[in-house]
Tab-separated table of C-alpha atoms in Angstrom:
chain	number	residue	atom	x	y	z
A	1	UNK	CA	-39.805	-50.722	-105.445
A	2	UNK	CA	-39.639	-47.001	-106.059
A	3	UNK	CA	-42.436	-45.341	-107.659
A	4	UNK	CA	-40.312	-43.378	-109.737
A	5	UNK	CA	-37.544	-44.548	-111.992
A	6	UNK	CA	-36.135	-41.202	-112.039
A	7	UNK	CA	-36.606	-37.919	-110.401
A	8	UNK	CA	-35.622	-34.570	-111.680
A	9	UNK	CA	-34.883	-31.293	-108.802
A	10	UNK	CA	-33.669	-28.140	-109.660
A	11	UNK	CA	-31.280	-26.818	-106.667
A	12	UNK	CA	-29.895	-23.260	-106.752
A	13	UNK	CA	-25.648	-23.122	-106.879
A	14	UNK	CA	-25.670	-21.041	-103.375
A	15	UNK	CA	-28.482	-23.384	-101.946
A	16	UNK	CA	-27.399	-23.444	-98.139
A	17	UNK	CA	-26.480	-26.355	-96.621
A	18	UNK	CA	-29.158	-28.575	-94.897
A	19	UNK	CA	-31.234	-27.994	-97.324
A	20	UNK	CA	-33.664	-30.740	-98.692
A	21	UNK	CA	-32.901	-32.198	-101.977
A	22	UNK	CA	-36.000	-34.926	-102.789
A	23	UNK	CA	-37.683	-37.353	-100.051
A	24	UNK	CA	-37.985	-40.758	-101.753
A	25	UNK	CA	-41.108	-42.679	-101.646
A	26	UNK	CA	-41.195	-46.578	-102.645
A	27	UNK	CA	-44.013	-49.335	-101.711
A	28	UNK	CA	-43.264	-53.035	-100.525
A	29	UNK	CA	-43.581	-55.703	-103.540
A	30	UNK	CA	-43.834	-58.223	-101.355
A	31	UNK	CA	-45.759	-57.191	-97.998
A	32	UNK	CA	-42.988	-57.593	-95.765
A	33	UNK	CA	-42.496	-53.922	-94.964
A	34	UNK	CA	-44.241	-54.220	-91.692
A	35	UNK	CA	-41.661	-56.385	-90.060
A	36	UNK	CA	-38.669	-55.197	-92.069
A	37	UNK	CA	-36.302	-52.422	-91.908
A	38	UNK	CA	-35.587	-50.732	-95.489
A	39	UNK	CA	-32.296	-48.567	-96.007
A	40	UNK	CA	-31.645	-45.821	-98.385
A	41	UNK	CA	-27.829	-45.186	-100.324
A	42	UNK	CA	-26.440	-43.200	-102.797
A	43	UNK	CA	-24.409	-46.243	-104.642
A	44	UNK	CA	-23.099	-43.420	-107.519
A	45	UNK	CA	-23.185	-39.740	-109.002
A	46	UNK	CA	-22.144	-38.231	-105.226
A	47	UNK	CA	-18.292	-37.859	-105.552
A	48	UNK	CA	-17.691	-34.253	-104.501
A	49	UNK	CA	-20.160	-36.154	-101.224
A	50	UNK	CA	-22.552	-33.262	-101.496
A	51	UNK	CA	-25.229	-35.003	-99.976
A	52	UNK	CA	-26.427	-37.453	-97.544
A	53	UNK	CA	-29.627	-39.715	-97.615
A	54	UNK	CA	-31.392	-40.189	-94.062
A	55	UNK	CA	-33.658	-43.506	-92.860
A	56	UNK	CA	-36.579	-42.109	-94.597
A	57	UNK	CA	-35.453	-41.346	-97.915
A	58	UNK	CA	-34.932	-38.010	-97.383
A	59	UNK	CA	-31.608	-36.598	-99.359
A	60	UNK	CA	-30.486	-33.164	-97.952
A	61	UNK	CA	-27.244	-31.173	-99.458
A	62	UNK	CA	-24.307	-31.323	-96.477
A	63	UNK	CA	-21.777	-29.479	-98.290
A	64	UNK	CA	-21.938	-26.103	-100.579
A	65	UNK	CA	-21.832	-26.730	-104.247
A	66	UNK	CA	-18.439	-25.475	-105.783
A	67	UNK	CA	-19.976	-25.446	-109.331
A	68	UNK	CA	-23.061	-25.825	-111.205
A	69	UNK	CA	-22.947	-28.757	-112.351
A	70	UNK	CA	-25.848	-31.180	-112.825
A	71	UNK	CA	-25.452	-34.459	-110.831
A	72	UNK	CA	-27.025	-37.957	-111.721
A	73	UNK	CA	-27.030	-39.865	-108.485
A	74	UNK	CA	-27.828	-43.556	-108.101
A	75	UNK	CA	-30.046	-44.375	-105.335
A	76	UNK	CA	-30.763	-47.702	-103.839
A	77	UNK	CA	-33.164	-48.742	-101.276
A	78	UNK	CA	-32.744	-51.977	-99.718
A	79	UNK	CA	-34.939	-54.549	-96.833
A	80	UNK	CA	-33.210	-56.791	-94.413
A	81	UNK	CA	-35.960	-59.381	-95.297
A	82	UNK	CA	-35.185	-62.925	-96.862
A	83	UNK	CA	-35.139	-62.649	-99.750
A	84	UNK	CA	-33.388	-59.729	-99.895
A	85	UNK	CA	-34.965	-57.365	-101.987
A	86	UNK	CA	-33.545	-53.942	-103.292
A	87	UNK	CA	-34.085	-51.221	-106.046
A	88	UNK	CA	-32.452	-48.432	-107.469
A	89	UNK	CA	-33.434	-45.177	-108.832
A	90	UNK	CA	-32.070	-42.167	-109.824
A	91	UNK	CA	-32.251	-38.429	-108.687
A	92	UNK	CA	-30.748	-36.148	-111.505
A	93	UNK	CA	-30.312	-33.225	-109.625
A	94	UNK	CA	-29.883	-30.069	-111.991
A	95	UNK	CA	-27.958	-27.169	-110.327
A	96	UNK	CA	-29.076	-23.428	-111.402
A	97	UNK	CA	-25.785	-20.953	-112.049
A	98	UNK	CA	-26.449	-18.453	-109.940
A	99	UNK	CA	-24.707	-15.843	-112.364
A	100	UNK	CA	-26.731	-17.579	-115.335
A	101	UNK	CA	-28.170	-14.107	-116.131
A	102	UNK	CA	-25.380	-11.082	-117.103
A	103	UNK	CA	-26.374	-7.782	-115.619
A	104	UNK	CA	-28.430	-5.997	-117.620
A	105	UNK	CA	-28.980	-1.875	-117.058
A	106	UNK	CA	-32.824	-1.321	-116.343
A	107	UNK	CA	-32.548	2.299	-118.664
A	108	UNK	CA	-30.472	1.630	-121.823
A	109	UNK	CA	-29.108	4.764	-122.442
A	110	UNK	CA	-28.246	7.615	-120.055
A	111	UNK	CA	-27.741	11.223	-121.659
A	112	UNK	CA	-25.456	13.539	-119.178
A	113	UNK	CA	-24.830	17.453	-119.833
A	114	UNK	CA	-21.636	18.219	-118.289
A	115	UNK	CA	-20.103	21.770	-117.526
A	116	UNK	CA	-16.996	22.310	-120.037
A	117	UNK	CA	-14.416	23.280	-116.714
A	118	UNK	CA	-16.355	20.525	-114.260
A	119	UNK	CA	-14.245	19.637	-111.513
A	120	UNK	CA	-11.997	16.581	-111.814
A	121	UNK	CA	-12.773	12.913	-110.523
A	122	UNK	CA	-16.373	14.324	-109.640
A	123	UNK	CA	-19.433	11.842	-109.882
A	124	UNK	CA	-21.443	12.276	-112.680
A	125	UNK	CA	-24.195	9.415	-111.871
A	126	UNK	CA	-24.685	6.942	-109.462
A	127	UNK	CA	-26.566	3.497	-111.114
């Protein structure tokens, strides 16, 4: 069972790839974990397949984000005990624009005197 229902991350838009997403953490309902293997999937929400999940729960981003949008994905982790037992959780991952902000000049207003006969195509000020 996972501890967590759901999980929120915040990942940047230009995050590089390999990076780490979450690590998953669940406990053993029924005490078999010792002689059991368990196994992690994303069963929904990864489409655009920008991320794999590794034996230990670990989700890392494989492939660059080509938006900002947020993802839900739907995680299950499973034994290979009888009964079979699984659970599912979810990792809403929440990607940051990286233009979010629009460029904003540090000085407001710049006042320039200019020479009346001032050379053509000259520079004036640099920002």
């Amino acid at each position: 069972q996972f501890f967590s229902s759901i999980s929120y991350v915040e990942m940047q838009e230009f995050a590089p790839v390999g990076t780490e997403v979450i690590t998953l953490a669940f406990t053993d309902v029924d005490g078999t974990l010792a002689s059991t293997t368990s196994s992690f999937s994303i069963i929904q929400g990864n489409e655009k397949g920008y991320y794999e999940i590794f034996p230990n729960g670990t989700i890392l981003l494989v492939a660059p984000y080509d938006d900002a949008e947020g993802h839900a994905l739907t995680v299950k982790v499973e034994n290979d005990a009888l009964p079979l037992l699984s659970d599912t959780t979810t990792v809403s991952v929440d990607v940051i624009a990286a233009n979010k902000f629009h460029p904003m000049f540090l000085v407001p207003n710049i006042t320039l005197e200019i020479d009346e006969n001032q050379i053509p195509n000259t520079i004036l000020v640099e920002l």
